[in-house]
JSON list of C-alpha atoms in Angstrom, two decimals:
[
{"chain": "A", "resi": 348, "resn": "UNK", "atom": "CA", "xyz": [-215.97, 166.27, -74.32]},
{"chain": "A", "resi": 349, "resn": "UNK", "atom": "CA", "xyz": [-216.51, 166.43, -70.49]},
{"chain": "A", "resi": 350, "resn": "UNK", "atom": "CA", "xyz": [-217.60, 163.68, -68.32]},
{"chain": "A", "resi": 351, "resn": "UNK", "atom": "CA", "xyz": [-221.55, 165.56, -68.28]},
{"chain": "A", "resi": 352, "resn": "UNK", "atom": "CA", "xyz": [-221.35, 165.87, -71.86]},
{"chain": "A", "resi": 353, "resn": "UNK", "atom": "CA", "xyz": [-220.23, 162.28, -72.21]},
{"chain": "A", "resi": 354, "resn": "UNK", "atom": "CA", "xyz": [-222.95, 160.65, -69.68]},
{"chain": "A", "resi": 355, "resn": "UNK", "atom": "CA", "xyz": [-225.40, 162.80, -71.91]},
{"chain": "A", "resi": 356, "resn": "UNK", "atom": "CA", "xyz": [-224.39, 161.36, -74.87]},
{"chain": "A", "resi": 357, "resn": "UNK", "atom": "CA", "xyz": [-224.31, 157.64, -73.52]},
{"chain": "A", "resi": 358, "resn": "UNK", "atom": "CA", "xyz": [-227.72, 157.81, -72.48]},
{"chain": "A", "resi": 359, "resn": "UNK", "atom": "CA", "xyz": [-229.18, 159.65, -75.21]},
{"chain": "A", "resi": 360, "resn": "UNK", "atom": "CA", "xyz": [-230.55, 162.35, -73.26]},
{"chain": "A", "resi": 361, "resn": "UNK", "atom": "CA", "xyz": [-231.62, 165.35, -75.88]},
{"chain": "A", "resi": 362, "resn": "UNK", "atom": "CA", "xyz": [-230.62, 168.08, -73.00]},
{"chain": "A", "resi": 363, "resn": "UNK", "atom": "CA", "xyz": [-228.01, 168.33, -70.69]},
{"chain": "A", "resi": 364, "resn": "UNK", "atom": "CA", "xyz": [-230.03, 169.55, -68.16]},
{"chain": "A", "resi": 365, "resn": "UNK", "atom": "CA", "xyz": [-232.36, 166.05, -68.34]},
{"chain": "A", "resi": 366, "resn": "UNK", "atom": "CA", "xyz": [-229.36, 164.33, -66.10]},
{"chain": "A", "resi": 367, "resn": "UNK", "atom": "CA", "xyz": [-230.46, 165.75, -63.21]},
{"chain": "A", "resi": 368, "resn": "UNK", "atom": "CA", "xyz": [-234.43, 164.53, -63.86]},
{"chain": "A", "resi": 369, "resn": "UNK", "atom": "CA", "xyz": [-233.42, 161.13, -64.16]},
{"chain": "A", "resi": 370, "resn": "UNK", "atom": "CA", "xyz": [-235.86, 159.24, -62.12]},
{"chain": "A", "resi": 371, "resn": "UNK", "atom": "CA", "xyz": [-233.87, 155.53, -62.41]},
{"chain": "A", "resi": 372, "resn": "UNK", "atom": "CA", "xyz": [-230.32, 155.90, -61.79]},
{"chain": "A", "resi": 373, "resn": "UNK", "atom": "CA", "xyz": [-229.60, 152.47, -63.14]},
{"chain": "A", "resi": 374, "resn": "UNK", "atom": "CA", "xyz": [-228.90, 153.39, -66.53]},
{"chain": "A", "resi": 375, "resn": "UNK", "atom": "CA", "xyz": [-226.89, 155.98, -65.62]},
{"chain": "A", "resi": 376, "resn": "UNK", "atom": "CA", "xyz": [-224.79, 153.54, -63.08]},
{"chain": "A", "resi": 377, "resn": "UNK", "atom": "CA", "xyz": [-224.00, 151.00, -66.03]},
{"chain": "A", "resi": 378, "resn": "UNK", "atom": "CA", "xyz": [-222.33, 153.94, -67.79]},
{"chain": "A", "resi": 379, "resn": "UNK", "atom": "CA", "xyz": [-220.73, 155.48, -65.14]},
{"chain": "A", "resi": 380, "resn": "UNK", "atom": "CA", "xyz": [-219.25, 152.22, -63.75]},
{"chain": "A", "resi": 381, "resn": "UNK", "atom": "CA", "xyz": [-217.15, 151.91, -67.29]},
{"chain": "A", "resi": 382, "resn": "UNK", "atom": "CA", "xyz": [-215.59, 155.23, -67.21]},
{"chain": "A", "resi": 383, "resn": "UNK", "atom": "CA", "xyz": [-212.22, 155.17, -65.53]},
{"chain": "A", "resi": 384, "resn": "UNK", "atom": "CA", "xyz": [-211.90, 157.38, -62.60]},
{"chain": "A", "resi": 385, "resn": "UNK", "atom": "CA", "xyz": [-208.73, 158.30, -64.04]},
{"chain": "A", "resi": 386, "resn": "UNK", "atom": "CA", "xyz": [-210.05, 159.54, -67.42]},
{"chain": "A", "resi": 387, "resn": "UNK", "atom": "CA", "xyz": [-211.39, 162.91, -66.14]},
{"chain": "A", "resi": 388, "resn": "UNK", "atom": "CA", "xyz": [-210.81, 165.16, -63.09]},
{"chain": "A", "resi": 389, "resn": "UNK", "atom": "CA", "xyz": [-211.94, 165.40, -59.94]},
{"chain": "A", "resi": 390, "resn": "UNK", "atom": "CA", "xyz": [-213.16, 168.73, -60.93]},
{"chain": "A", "resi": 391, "resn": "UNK", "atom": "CA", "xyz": [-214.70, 167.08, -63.74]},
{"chain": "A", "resi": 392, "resn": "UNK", "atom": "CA", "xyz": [-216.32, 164.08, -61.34]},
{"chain": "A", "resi": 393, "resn": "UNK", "atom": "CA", "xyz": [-217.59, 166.28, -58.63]},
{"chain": "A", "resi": 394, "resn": "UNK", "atom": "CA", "xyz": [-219.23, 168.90, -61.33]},
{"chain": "A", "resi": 395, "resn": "UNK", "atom": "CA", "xyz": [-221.01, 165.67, -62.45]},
{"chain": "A", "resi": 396, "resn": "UNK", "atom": "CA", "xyz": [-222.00, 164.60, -58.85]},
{"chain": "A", "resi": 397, "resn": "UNK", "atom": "CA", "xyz": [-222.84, 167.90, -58.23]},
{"chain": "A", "resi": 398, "resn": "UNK", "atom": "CA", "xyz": [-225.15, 168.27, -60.69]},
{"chain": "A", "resi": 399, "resn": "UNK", "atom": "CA", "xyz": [-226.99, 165.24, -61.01]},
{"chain": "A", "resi": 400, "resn": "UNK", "atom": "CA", "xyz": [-227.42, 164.61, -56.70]},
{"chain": "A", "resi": 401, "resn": "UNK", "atom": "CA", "xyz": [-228.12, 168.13, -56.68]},
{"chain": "A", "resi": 402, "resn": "UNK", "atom": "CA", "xyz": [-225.75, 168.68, -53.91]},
{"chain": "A", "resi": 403, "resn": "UNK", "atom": "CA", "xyz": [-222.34, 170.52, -53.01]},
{"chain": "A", "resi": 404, "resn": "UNK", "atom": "CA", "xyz": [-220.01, 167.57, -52.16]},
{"chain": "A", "resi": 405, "resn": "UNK", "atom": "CA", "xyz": [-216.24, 167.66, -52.22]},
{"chain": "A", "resi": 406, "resn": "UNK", "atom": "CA", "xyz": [-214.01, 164.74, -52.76]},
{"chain": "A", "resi": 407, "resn": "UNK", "atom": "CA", "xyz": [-210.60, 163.99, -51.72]},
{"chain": "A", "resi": 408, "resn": "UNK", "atom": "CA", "xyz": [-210.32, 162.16, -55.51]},
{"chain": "A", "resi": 409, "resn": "UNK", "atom": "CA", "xyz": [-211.85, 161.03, -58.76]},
{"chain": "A", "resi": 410, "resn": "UNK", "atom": "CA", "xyz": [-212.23, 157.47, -57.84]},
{"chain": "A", "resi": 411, "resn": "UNK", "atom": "CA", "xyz": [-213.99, 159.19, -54.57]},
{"chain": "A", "resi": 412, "resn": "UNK", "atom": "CA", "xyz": [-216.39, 161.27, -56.52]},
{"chain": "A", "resi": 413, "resn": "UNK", "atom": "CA", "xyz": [-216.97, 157.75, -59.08]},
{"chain": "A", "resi": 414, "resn": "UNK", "atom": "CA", "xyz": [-218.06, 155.58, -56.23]},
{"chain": "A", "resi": 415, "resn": "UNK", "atom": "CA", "xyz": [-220.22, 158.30, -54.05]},
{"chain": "A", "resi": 416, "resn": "UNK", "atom": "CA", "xyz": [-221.99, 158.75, -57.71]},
{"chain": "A", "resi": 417, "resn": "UNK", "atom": "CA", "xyz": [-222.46, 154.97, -58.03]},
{"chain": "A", "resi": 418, "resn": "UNK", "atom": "CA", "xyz": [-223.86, 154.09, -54.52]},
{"chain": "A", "resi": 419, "resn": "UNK", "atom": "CA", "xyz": [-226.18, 157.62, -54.83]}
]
């Protein structure tokens, strides 16, 4: 399971595509903040960032991409 797939599943969003309507992040934070940076890519983190900012970012590491998604 990927880290979008994951953060999906932890919040019990029905789609995928709902993480990137989320209007409070908060939620999303909590579980985020547990995952170690470690336990997925950086592909896999900036996909993720990508997707739910909406933007084009690129980070120099996972624990890079972790932190830019938890002060977003």
């Amino acid at each position: 399971m990927g880290l979008l797939e994951n953060l999906q599943e932890k919040l019990r969003l029905e789609y995928l595509s709902d993480l990137s309507f989320l209007n409070d992040l908060s939620d999303l934070k909590e579980k985020v903040n547990v995952i170690p940076s470690d336990r997925y890519s950086l592909s896999e983190w900036t996909d993720a960032v990508n997707y739910i900012t909406k933007s084009a970012k690129v980070f120099a590491s996972s624990n890079d991409a972790k932190e830019y998604l938890l002060q977003f």
